[in-house]
Tab-separated table of C-alpha atoms in Angstrom:
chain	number	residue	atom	x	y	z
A	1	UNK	CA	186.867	-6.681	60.936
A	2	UNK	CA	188.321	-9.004	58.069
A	3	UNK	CA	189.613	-6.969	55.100
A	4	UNK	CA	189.474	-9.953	52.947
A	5	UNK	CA	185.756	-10.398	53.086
A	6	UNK	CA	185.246	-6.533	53.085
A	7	UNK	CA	186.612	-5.959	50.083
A	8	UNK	CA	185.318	-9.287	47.728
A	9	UNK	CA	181.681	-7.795	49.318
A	10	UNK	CA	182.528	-4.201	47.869
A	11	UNK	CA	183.853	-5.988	44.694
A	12	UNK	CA	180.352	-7.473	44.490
A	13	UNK	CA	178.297	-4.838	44.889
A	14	UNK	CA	180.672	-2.562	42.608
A	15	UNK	CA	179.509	-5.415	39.923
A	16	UNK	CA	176.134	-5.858	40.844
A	17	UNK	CA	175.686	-2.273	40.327
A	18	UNK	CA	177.711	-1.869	36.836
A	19	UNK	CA	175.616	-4.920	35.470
A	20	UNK	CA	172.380	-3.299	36.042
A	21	UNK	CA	172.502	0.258	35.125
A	22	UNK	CA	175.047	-1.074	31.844
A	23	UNK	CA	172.324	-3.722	31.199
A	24	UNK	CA	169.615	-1.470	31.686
A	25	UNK	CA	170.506	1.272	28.878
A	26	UNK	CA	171.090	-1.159	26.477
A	27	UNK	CA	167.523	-3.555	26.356
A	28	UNK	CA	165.913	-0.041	27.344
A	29	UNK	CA	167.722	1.254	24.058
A	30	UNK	CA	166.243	-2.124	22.147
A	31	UNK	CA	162.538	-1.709	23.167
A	32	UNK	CA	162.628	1.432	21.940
A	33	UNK	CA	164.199	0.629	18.772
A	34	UNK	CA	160.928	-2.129	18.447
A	35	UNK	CA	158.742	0.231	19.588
A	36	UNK	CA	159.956	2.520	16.234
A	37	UNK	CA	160.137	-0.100	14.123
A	38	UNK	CA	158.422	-3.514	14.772
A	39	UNK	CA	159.034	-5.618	12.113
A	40	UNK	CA	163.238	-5.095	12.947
A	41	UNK	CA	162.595	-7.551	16.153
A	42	UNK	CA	164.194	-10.043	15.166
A	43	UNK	CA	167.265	-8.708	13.611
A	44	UNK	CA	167.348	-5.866	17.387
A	45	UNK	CA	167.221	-9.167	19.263
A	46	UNK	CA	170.203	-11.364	17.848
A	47	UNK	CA	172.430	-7.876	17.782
A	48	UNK	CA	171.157	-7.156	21.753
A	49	UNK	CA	171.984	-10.568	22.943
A	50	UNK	CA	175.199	-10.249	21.378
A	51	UNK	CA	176.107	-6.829	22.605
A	52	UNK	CA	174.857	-8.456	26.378
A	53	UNK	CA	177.896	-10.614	26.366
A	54	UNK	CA	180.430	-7.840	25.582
A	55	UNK	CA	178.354	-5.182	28.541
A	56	UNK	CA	178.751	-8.171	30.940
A	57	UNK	CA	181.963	-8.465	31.055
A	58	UNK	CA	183.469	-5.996	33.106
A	59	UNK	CA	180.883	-7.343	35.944
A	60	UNK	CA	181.450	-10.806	35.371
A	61	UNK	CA	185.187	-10.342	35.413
A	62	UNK	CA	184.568	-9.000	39.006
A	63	UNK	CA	182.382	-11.726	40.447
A	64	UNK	CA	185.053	-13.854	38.904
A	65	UNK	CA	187.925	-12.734	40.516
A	66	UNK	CA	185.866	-11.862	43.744
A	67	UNK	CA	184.948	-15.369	43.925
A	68	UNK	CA	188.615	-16.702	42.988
A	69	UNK	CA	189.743	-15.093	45.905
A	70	UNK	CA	186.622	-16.199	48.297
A	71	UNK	CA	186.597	-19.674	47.594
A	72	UNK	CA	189.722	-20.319	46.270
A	73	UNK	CA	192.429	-18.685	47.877
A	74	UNK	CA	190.551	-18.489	51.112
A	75	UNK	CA	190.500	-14.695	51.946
B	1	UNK	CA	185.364	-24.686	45.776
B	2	UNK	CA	186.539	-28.500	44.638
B	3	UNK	CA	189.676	-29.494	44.782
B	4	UNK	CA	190.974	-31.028	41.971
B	5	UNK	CA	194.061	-33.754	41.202
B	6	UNK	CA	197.091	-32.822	39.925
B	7	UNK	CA	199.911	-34.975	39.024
B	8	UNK	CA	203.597	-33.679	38.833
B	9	UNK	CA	205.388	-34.585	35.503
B	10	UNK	CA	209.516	-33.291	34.504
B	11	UNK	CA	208.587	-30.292	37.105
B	12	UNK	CA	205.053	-29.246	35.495
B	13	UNK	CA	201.648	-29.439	37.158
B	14	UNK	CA	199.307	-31.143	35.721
B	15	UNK	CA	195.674	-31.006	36.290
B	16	UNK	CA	193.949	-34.094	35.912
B	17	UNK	CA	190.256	-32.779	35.631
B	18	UNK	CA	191.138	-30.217	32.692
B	19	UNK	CA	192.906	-33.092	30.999
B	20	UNK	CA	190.070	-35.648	31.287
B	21	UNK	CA	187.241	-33.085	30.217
B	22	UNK	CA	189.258	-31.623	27.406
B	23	UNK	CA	189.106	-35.172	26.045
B	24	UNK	CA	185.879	-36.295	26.466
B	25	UNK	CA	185.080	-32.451	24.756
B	26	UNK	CA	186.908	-33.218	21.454
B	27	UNK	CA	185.493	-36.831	21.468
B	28	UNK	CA	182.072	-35.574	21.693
B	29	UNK	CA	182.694	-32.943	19.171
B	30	UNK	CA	183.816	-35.424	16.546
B	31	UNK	CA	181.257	-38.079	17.322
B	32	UNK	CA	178.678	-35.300	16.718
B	33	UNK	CA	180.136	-34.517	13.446
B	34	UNK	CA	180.431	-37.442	12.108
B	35	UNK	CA	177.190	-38.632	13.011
B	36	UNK	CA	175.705	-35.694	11.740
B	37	UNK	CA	177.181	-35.547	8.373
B	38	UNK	CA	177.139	-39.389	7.469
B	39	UNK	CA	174.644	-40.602	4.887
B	40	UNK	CA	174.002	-36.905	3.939
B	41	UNK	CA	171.460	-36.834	1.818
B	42	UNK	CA	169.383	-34.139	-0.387
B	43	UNK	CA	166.538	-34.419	2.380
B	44	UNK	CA	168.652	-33.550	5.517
B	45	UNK	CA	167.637	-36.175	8.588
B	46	UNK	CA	167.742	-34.122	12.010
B	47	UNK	CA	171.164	-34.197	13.309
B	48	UNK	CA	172.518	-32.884	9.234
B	49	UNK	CA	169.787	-30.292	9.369
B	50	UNK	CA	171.410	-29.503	12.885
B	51	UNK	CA	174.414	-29.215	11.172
B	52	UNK	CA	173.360	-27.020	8.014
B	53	UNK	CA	171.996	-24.502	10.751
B	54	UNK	CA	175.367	-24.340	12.372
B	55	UNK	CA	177.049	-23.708	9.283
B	56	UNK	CA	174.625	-20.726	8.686
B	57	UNK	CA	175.461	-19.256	11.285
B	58	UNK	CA	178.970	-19.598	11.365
B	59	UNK	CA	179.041	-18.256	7.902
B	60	UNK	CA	177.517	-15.217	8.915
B	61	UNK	CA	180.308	-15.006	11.552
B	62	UNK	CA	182.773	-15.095	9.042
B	63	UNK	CA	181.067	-12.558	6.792
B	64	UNK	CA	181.386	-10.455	10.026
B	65	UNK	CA	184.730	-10.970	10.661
B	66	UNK	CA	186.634	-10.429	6.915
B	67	UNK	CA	185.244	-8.445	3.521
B	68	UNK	CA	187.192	-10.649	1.315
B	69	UNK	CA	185.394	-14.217	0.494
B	70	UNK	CA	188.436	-15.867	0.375
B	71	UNK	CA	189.081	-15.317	4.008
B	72	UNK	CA	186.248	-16.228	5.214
B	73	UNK	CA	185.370	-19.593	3.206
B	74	UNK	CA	188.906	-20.327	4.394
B	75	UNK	CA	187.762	-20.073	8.516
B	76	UNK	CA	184.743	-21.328	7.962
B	77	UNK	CA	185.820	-24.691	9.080
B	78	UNK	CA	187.811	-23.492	11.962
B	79	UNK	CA	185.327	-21.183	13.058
B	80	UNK	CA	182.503	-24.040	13.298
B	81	UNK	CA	185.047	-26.769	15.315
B	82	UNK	CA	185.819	-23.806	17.538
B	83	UNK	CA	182.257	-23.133	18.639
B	84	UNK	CA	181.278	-26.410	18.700
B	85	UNK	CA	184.104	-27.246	21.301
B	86	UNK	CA	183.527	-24.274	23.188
B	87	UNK	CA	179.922	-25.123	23.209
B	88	UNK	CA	180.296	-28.154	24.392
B	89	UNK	CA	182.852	-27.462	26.767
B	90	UNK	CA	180.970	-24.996	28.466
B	91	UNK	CA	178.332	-27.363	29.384
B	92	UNK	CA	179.888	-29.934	30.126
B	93	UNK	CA	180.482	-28.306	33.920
B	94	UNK	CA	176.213	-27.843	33.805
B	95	UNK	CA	175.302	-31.368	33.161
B	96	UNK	CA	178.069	-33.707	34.637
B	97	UNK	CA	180.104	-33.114	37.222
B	98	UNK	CA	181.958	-36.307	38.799
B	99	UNK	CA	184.000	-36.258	42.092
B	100	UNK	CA	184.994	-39.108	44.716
B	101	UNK	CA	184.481	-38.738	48.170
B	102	UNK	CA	186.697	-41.884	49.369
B	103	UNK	CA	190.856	-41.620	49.058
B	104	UNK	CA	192.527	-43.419	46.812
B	105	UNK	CA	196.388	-43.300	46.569
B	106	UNK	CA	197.435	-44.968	43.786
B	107	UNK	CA	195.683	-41.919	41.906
B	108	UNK	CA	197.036	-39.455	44.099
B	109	UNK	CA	194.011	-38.945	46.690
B	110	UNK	CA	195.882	-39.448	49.514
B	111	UNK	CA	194.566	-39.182	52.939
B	112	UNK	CA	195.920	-35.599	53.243
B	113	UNK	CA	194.432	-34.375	50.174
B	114	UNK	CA	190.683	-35.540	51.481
B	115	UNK	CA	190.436	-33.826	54.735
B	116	UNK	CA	191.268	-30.735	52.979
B	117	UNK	CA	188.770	-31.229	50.627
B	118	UNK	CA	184.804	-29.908	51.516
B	119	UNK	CA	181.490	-31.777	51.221
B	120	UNK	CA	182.037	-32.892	47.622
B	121	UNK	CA	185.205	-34.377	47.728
B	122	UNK	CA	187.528	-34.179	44.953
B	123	UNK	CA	186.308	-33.752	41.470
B	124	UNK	CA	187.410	-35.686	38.483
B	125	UNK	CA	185.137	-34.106	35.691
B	126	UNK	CA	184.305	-29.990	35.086
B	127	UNK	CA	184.652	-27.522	32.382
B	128	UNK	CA	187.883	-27.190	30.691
B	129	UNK	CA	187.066	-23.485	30.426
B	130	UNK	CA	186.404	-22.956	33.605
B	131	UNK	CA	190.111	-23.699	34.752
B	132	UNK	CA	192.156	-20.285	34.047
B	133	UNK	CA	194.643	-21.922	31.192
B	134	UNK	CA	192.250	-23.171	28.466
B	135	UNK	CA	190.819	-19.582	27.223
B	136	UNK	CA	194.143	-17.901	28.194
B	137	UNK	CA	195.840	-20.540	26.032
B	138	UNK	CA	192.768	-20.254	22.925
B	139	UNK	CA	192.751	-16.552	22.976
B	140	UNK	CA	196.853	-16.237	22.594
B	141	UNK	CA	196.866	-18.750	19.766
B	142	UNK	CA	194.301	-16.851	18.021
B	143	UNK	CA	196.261	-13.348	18.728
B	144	UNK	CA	199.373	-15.140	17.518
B	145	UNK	CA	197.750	-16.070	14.124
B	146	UNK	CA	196.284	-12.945	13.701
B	147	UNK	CA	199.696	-11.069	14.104
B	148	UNK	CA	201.270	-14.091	11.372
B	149	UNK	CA	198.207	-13.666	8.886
B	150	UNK	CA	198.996	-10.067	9.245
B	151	UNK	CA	202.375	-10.412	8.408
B	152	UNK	CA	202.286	-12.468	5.598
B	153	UNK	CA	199.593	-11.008	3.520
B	154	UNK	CA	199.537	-7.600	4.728
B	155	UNK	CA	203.343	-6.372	5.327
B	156	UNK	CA	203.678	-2.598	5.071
B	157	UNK	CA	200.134	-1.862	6.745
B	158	UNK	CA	200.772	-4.390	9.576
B	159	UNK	CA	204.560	-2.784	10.739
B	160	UNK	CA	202.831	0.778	9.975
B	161	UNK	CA	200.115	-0.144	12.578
B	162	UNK	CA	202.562	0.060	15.243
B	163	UNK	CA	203.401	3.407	14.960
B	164	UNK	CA	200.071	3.969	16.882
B	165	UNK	CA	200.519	3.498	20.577
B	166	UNK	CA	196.695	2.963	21.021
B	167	UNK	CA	197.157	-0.350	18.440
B	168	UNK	CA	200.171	-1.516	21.483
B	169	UNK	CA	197.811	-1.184	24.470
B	170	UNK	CA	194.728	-2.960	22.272
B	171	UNK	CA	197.481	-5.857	20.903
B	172	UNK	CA	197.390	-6.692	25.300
B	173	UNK	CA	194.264	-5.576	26.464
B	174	UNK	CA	192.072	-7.586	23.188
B	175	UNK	CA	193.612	-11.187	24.208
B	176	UNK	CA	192.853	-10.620	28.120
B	177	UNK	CA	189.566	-9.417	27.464
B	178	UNK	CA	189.033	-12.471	24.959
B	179	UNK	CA	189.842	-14.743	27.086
B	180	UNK	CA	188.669	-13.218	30.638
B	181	UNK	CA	185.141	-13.225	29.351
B	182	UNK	CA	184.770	-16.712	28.502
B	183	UNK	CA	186.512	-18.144	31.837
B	184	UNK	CA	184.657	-15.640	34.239
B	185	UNK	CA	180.666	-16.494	33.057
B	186	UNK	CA	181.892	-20.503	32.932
B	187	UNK	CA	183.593	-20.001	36.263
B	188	UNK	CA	181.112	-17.776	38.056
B	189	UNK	CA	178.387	-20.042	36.763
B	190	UNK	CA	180.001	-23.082	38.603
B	191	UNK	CA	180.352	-21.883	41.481
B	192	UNK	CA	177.524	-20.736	42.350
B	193	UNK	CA	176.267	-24.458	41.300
B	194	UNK	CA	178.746	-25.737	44.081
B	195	UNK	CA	177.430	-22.717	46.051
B	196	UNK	CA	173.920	-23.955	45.744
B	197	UNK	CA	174.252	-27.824	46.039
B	198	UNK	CA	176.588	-27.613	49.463
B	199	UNK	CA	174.196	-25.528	50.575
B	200	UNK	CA	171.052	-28.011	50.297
B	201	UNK	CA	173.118	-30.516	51.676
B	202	UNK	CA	174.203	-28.956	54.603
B	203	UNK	CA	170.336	-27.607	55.482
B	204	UNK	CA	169.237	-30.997	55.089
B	205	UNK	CA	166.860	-32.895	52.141
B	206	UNK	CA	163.307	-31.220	52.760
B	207	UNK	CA	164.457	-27.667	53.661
B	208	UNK	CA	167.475	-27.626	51.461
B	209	UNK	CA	165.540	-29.188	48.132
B	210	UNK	CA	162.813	-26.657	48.397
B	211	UNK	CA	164.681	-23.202	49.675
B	212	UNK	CA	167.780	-23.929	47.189
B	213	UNK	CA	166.364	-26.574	44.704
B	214	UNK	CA	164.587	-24.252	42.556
B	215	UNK	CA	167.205	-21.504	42.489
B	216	UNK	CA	169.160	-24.321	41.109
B	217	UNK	CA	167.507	-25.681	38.291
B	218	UNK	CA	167.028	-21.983	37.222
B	219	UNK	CA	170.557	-21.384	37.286
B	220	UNK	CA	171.235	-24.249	35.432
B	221	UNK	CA	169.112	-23.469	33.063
B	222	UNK	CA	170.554	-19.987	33.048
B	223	UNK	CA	174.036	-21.306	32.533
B	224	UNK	CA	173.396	-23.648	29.447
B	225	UNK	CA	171.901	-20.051	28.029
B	226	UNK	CA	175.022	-18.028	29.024
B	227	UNK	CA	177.396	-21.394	27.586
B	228	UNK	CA	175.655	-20.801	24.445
B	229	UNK	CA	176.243	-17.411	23.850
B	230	UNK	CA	179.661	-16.919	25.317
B	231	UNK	CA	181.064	-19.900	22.602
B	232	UNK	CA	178.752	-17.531	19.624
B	233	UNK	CA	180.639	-14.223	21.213
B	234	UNK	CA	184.111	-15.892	21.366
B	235	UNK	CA	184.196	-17.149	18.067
B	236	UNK	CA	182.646	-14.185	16.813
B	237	UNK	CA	185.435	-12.110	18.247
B	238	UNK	CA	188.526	-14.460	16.947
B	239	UNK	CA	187.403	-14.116	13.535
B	240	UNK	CA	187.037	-10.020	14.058
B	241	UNK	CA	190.089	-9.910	15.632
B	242	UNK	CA	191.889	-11.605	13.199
B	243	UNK	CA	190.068	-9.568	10.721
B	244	UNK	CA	191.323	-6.518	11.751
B	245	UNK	CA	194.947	-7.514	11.647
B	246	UNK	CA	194.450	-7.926	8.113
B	247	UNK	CA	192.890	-4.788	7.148
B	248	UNK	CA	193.985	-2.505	9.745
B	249	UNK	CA	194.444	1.021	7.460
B	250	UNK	CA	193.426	3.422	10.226
């Protein structure tokens, strides 16, 4: 069994996982700020896209290094 | 992953892709502003309008970012050159992406350095954000100005702030994260665009174009979305950051 490729798949999955559920709480949290208030959509949308980028990082800072070392450092 | 040429200079490495794309970045940043803001007129043509909505938005970045108007008139102009390169530096890696498959010495593609090289040879063009330096090297110039502008305008609050050990650990962890999030989504986002394209080749045209091709075209148009708004959230972030070393009274 090959540690290397054991651990960038649990690094993956870790992420995968994180994304989702972090992702999910906050557009759930926006359609139900719409569904309150309708005519705030378009202000709800530029502030959710926004806060998208700063939730995705943690996960994209895993497939990032998880791919560094699959690709580039050969693991 | 693509190999890319590097050239050895007073003991330094360096890498000849970055180099190249950082250039062609700024010259298509200042060919699109000076296009766009030549013959300016009371009735904007398209590319000025283009412009006047960019400067919209980057002044409500600024507003964001400091309470006083001085301030932010004052980054204004930094804060739309620093999008607009980091806009078109992230998609740069989406639409052209150059490598050569056959070795050529004089330029340092030696014999050795194709064999180790995979299907698509040895590339000469990608992002410049995508390579590990460039946002590492934006994100500490940006920290470093923000510790200066403290300094000079804001003396006694900015050497009180360090009495708080929590204000230490965020003066490390806010450049990192800065710069980390930008280089991950441009990096992630590129490989998987190797990922894909190696991957049709190697199954062959039919199979390949149709079980891969479409994947690919919707990450790429994924990744011009995610280039967009990781430029809007970097900027967006320097100018808070830098914000906050002026005002910091907590």
């Amino acid at each position: 069994m090959d540690m290397g490729i054991l651990a960038v798949g649990i690094m993956l999955a870790c992420a995968a996982i994180g994304g989702a559920v972090g992702n999910a709480i906050l557009f759930s949290k926006y359609i139900e700020g719409i569904t309150r208030q309708p005519e705030a959509q378009p202000t709800l949308f530029g502030q959710t896209l926004l806060l998208f980028a700063i939730v995705e990082l943690m996960p994209i800072a895993a497939l990032g290094i998880s791919l560094y070392l699959l690709f580039v450092r050969g693991v | 992953m693509e190999l890319t040429p590097k050239v050895e200079f007073l003991g330094l490495t360096f890498d000849l892709t970055v180099m190249i794309s950082s250039l062609l970045t700024a010259l298509l940043v200042f060919c699109f502003a000076y296009f766009a803001a030549r013959g300016s007129s009371r009735v904007p043509h398209r590319m000025q309008a283009l412009l006047e909505m960019l400067l919209d938005l980057m002044r409500g970045i600024t507003k964001m970012g400091f309470e006083d108007r001085r301030f932010a008139d004052k980054s204004l102009v930094f804060t739309l050159t620093l999008f607009l390169y980091i806009l078109f530096a992230n998609q740069i890696g989406v639409m052209l992406m150059v490598s050569s498959s056959e070795p050529v010495p004089s330029l340092g593609l030696t014999e050795n350095l194709m064999q180790e090289a995979n299907a698509h040879g040895v590339s000469w063009l990608k992002s410049p954000t995508a390579d590990i330096n460039v946002p590492i090297a934006i994100a500490i110039a940006i920290a470093l100005f923000g510790h200066i502008l403290g300094m000079a305008y804001n003396t006694k609050a900015y050497f009180k702030g360090f009495l708080n050990p929590l204000h230490i650990i965020e003066d490390i962890t806010r450049p990192m994260t800065h710069a980390i999030r930008l280089w991950a989504n441009i990096f992630a986002g590129e490989i998987f665009i190797n990922l894909l394209l190696s991957g049709g080749l190697s199954l062959g045209l039919f199979k390949g174009g149709i079980a891969l091709g479409i994947p690919l075209i919707i990450w790429l148009g994924f990744s011009l979305f995610v280039g967009a708004v990781q430029a809007y959230v970097f900027v967006l972030l320097a100018n808070v950051y830098t914000g906050q070393k002026l005002y910091s009274v907590h």
